[in-house]
Structure formats: structure tokens, C-alpha cells
PDB file of C-alpha atoms and ligand atoms in Angstrom:
ATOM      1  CA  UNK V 755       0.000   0.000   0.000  1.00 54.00           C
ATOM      2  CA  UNK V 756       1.287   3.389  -1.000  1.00 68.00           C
ATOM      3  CA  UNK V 757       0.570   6.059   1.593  1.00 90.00           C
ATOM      4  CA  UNK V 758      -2.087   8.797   0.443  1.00 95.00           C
ATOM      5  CA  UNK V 759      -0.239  12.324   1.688  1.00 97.00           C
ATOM      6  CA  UNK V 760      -3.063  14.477   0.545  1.00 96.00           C
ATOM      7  CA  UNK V 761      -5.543  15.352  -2.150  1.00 96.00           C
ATOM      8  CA  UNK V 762      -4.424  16.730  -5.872  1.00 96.00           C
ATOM      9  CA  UNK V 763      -4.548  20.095  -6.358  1.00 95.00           C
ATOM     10  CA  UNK V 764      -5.396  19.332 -10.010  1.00 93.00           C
ATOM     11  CA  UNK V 765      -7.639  16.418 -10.639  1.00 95.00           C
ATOM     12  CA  UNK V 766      -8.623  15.961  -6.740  1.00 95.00           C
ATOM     13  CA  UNK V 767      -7.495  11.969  -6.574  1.00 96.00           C
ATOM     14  CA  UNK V 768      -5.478  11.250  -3.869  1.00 97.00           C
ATOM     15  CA  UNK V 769      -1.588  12.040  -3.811  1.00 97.00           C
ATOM     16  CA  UNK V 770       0.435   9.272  -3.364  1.00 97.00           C
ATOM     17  CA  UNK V 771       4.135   8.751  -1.830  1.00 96.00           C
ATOM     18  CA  UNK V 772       5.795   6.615  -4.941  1.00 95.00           C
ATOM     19  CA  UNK V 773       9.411   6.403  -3.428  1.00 95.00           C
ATOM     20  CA  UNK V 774      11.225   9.201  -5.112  1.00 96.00           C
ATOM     21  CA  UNK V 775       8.151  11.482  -5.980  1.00 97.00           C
ATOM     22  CA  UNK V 776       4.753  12.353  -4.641  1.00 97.00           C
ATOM     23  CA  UNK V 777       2.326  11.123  -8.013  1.00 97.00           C
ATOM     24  CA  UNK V 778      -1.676  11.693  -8.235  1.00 96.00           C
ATOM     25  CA  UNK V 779      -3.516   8.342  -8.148  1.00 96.00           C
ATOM     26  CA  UNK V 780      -5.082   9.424 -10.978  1.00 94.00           C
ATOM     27  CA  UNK V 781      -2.449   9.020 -13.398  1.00 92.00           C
ATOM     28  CA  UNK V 782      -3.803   6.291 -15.055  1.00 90.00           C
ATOM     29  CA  UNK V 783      -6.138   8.957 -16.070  1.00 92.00           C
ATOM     30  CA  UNK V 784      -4.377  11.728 -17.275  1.00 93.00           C
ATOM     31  CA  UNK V 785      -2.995  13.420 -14.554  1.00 94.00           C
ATOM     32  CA  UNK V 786       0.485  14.500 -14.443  1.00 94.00           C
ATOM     33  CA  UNK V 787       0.502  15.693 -10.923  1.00 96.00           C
ATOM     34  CA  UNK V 788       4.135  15.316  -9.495  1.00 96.00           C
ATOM     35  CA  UNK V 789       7.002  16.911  -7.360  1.00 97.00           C
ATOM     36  CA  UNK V 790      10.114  14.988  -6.742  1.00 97.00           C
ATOM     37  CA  UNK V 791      11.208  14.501  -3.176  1.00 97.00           C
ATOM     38  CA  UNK V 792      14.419  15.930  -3.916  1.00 97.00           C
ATOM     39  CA  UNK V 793      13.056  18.380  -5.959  1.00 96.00           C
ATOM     40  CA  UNK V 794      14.398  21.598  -3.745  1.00 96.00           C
ATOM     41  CA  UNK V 795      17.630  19.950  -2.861  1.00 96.00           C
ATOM     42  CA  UNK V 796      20.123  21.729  -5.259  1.00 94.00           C
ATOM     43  CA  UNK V 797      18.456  24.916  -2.986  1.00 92.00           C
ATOM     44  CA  UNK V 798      19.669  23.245   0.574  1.00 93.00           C
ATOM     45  CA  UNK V 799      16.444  20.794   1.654  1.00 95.00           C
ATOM     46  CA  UNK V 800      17.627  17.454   0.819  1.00 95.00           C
ATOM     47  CA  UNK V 801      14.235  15.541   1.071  1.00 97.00           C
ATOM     48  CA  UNK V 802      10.302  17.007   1.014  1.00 97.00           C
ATOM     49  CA  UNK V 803       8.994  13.880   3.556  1.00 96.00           C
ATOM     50  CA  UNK V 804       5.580  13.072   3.776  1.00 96.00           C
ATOM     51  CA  UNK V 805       4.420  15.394   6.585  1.00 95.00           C
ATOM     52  CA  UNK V 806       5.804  18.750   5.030  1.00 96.00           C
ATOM     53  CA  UNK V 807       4.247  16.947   1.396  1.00 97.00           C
ATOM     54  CA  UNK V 808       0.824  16.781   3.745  1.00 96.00           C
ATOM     55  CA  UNK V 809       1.202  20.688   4.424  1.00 94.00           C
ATOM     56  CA  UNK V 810       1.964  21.704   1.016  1.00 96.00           C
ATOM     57  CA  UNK V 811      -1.303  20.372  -0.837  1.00 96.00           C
ATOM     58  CA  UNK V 812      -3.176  21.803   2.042  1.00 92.00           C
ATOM     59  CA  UNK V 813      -1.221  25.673   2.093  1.00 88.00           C
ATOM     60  CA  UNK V 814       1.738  26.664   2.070  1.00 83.00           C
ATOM     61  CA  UNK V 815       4.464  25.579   4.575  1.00 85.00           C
ATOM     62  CA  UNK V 816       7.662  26.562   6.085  1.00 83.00           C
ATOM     63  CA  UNK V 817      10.503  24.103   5.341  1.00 90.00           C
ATOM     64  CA  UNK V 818      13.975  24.662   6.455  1.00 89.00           C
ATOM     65  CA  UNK V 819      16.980  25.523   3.533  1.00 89.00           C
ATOM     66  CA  UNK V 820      20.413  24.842   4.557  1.00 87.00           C
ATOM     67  CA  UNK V 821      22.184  27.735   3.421  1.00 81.00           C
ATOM     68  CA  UNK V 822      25.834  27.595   1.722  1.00 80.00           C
ATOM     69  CA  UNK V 823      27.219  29.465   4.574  1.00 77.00           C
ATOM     70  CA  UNK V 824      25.972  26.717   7.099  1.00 78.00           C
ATOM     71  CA  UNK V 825      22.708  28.660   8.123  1.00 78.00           C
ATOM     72  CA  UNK V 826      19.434  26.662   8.482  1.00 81.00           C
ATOM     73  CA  UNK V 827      16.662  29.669   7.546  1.00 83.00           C
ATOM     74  CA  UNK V 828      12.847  28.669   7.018  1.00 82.00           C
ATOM     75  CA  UNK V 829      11.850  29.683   3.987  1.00 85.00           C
ATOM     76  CA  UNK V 830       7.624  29.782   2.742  1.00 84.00           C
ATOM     77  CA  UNK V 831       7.041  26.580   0.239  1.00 91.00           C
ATOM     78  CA  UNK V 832       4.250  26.422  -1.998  1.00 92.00           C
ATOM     79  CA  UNK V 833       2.943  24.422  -4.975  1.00 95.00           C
ATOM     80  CA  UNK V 834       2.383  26.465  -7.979  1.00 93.00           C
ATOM     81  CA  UNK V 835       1.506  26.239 -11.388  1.00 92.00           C
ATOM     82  CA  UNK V 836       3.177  26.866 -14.069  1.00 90.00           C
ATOM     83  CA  UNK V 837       2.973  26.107 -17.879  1.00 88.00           C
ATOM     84  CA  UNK V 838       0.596  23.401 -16.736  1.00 84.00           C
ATOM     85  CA  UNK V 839       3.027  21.853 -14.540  1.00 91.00           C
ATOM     86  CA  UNK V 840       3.048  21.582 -10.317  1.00 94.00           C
ATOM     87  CA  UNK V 841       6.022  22.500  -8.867  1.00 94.00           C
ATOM     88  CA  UNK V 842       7.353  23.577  -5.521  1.00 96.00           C
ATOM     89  CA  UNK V 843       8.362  27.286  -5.390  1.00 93.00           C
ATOM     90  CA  UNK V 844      10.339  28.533  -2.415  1.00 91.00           C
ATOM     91  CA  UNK V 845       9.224  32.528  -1.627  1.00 83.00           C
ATOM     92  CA  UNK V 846      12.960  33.459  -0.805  1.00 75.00           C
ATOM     93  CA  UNK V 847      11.509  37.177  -0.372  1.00 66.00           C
ATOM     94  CA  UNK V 848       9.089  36.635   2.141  1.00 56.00           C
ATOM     95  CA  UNK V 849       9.044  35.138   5.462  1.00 50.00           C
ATOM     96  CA  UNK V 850      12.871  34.762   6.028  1.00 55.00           C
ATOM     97  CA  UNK V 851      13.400  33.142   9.018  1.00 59.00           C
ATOM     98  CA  UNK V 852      16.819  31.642  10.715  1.00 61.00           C
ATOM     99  CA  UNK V 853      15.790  28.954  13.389  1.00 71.00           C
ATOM    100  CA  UNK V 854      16.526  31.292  16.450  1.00 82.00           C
ATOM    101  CA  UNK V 855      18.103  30.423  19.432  1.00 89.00           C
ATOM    102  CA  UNK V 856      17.771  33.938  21.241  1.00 90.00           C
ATOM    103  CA  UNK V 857      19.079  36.992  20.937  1.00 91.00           C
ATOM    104  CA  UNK V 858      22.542  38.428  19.809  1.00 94.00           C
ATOM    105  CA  UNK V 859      23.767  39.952  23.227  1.00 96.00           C
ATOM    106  CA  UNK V 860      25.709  42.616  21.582  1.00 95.00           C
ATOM    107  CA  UNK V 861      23.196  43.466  18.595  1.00 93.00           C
ATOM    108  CA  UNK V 862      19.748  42.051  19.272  1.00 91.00           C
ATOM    109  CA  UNK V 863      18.838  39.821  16.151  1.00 86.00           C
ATOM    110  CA  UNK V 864      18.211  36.313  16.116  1.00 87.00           C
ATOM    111  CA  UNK V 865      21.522  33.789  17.154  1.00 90.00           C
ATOM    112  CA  UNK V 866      21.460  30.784  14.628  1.00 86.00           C
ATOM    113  CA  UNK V 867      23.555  27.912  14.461  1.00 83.00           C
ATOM    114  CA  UNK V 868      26.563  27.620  12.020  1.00 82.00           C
ATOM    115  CA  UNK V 869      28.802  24.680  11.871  1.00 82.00           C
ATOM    116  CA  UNK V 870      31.043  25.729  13.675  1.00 91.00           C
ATOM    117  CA  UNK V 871      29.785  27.967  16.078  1.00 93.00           C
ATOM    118  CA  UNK V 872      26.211  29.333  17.618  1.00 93.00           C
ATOM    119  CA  UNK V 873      26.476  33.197  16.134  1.00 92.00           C
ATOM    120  CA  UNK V 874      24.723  36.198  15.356  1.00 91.00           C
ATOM    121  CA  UNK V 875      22.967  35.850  12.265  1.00 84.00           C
ATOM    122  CA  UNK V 876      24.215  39.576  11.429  1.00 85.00           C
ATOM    123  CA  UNK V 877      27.984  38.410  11.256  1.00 82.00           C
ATOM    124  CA  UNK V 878      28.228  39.214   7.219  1.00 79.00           C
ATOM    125  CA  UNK V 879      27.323  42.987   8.280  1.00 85.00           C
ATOM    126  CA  UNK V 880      30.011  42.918  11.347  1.00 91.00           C
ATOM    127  CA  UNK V 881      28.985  41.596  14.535  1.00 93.00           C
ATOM    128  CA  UNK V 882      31.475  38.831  15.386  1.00 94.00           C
ATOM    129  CA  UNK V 883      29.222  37.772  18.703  1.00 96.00           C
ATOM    130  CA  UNK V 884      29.548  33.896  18.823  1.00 97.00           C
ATOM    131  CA  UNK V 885      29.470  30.754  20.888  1.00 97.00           C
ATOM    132  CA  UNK V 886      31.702  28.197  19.503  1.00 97.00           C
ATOM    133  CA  UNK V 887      30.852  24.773  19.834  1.00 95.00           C
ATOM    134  CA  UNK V 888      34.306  23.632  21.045  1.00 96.00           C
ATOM    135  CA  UNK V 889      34.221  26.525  23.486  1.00 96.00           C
ATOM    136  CA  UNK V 890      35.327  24.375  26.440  1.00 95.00           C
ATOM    137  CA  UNK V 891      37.031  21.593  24.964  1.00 94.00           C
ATOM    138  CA  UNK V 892      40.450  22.778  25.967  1.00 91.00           C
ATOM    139  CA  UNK V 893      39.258  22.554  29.605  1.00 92.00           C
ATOM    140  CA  UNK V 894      38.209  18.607  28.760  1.00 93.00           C
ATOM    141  CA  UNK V 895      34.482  19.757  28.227  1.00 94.00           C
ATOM    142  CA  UNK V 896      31.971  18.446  25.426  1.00 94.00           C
ATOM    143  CA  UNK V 897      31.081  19.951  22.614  1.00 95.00           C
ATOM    144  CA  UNK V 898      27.906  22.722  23.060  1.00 96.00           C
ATOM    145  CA  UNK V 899      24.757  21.441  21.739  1.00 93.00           C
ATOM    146  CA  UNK V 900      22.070  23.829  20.598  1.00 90.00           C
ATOM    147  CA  UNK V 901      19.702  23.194  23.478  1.00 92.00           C
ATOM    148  CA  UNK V 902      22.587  24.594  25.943  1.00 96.00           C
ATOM    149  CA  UNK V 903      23.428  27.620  23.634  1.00 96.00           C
ATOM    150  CA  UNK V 904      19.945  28.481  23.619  1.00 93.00           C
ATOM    151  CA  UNK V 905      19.867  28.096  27.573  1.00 96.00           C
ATOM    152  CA  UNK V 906      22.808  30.197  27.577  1.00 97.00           C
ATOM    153  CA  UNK V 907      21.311  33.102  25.748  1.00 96.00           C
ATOM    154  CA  UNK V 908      18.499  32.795  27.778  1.00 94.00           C
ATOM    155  CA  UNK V 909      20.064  32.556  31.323  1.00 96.00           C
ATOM    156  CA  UNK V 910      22.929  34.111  30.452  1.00 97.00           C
ATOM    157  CA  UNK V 911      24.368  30.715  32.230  1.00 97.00           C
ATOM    158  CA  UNK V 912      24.427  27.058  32.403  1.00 97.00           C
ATOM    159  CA  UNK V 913      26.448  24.429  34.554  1.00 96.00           C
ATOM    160  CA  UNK V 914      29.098  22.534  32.145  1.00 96.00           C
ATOM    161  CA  UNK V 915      31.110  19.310  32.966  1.00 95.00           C
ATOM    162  CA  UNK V 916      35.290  20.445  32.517  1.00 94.00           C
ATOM    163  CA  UNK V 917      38.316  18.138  34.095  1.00 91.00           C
ATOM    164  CA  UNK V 918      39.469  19.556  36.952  1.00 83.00           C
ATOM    165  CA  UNK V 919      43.464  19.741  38.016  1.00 81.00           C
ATOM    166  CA  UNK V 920      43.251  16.724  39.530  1.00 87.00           C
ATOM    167  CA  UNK V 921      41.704  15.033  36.165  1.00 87.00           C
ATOM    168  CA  UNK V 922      37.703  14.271  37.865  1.00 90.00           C
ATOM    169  CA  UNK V 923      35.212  15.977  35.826  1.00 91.00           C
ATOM    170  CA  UNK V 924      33.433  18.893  37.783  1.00 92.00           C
ATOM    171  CA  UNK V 925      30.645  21.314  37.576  1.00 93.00           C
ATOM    172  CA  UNK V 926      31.398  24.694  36.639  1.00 94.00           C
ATOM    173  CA  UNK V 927      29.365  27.560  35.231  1.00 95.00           C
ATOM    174  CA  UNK V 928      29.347  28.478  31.700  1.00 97.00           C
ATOM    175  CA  UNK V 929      29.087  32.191  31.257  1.00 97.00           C
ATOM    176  CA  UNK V 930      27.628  33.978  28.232  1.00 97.00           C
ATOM    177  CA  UNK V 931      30.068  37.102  26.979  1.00 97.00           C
ATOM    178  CA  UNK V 932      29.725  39.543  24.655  1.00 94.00           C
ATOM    179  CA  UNK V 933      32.888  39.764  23.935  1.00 94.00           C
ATOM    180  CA  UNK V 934      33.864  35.642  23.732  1.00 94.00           C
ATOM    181  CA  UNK V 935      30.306  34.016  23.732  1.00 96.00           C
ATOM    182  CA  UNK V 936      31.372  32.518  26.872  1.00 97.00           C
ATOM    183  CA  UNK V 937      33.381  31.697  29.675  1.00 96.00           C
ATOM    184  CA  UNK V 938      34.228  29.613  32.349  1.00 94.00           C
ATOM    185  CA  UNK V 939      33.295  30.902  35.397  1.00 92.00           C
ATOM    186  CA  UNK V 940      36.110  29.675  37.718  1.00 82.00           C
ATOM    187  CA  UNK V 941      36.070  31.706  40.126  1.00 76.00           C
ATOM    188  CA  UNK V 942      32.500  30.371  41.943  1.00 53.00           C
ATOM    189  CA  UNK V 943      33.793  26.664  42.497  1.00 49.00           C
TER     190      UNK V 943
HETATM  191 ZN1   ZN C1067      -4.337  14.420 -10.126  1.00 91.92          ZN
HETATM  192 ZN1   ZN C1068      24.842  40.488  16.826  1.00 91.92          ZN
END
């Protein structure tokens, strides 16, 4: 059984997940109703699964583009028609969004993650705030994940694991900085 992921917009026969592409049922019939999965890919979202397939023949929908500098932004989706043909056009004008994680301490805009780093999505006009990943690695510390940097920008701290002196793994406090991301607070263990 092929799963059904929503109605045609053209002939009103079900759409059906066929492996690669979403196809009308009604093909047999005439209808050339298609979008490949990877159909936005060369534009940074690998797959369209089911689910955002589901929200695109009801409206349009937000899917997330990973840009080439390492940005995830949510861009508008939505099925249009052209020469006949369905395809999926991404609104790159409207409705910009980079997944936030909080607020830029030294700016204000929206922090989003890079791969290397959780920074200020304003860094190509100058602000160089950012919490690198590998921030306390030198201290024997894991690597931040995004759930801690968006603690962090919201607490403005957050208890890490380091290696102590004497090599046992201890709780210290993780800072936020405008001027470094963040630091180690040493000083209140
Ligand atoms: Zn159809
Ligand atoms: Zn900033």
C-alpha cells in the first residue's frame, strides 16, 4: 500500500508517496501531478517527507533551507503552477526566518547555528558575537549542543562538565560574553 499524503490540487485523486516522488492516483487517467522529493535539494532541503508533502497540498508551509554558509533559515514553500506543470516554489523574499536560538547579546537579532559555532545571524554585516561549539574543549568539556546555547542566551548561564586539576570531571558555570560568547566561570567553584 502506498501512503495517500493528501488530495491533488489538479484532478482531486489522492496524492500518493511513490518512493522518489509524490504522483496523483489518478495518473492512469491523465494526470500528471508530481514533485520529486528531492526536488528543492540543489536549494539546501535534501528531502520534502511526507508530513511537510501533507502541508503543502493543504497551504503553504515553512521548510527549512540549509544555506551555503551553514545557516538553516525557514523559507515559505508552496505548490504552484506553471505552464501546466506543479512544482514547488520557495518565496525566498518573504518570510525569512533563521531557526533562532535567542538573541545576539551585543546586537539584538536572532543567534542561529553555524557549523562551527552558535552566532549572530548579522555576522556578514560585522557583529562577530559567537558561541563556539568547542568553546570548552580545551578545559576537557563536550562539545555545546544547541539546546545549551539556547539556555545560555536565555540565562545568560548554564552548569558545564570540565576536568578539573586533579583530572575528575566537575561542575562549573558556563558564562555567556559579549565579547567571547562565553566563559568559564572559575572563580564560583
Ligand atoms: Zn491528479
Ligand atoms: Zn549580533
Amino acid at each position: 500500500m502506498q501512503s495517500k499524503v493528501g488530495k491533488c490540487p489538479k484532478c482531486g485523486k489522492a496524492v500518493v508517496d511513490r518512493g522518489s516522488f509524490y504522483g496523483c492516483a489518478g495518473f492512469v487517467k491523465g494526470c500528471d501531478f508530481s514533485i520529486g522529493k528531492s526536488s528543492l535539494s540543489h536549494l539546501g532541503h535534501p528531502t520534502i517527507t511526507p508530513k511537510e508533502m501533507r502541508a503543502l497540498l493543504k497551504d503553504s508551509a515553512q521548510l527549512s533551507f540549509r544555506m551555503s554558509s551553514g545557516v538553516e533559515r525557514l523559507y515559505w514553500v508552496e505548490l504552484v503552477q506553471k505552464d501546466g506543470k506543479y512544482l514547488a516554489q520557495v518565496d525566498f523574499e518573504a518570510g525569512v526566518a533563521a531557526k533562532s536560538l535567542g538573541s545576539c547579546p551585543v546586537c539584538g537579532v536572532d543567534v542561529v547555528e553555524y557549523p562551527l559555532s552558535f552566532g549572530c545571524s548579522r555576522w556578514e554585516e560585522g557583529c562577530e558575537f559567537a558561541i563556539f561549539k568547542d568553546a570548552i574543549k580545551r578545559f576537557g568539556g563536550k562539545a555545546l549542543t544547541k539546546k545549551q546555547a539556547k539556555e545560555l542566551l536565555q540565562k545568560g548561564q548554564i552548569e558545564v562538565k570540565i576536568r578539573g586539576f586533579d583530572k575528575k570531571m566537575k561542575k562549573v558555570n558556563l558564562l555567556l560574553d559579549s565579547e567571547f560568547g562565553c566563559r568559564v566561570d572559575f572563580k564560583n567553584r
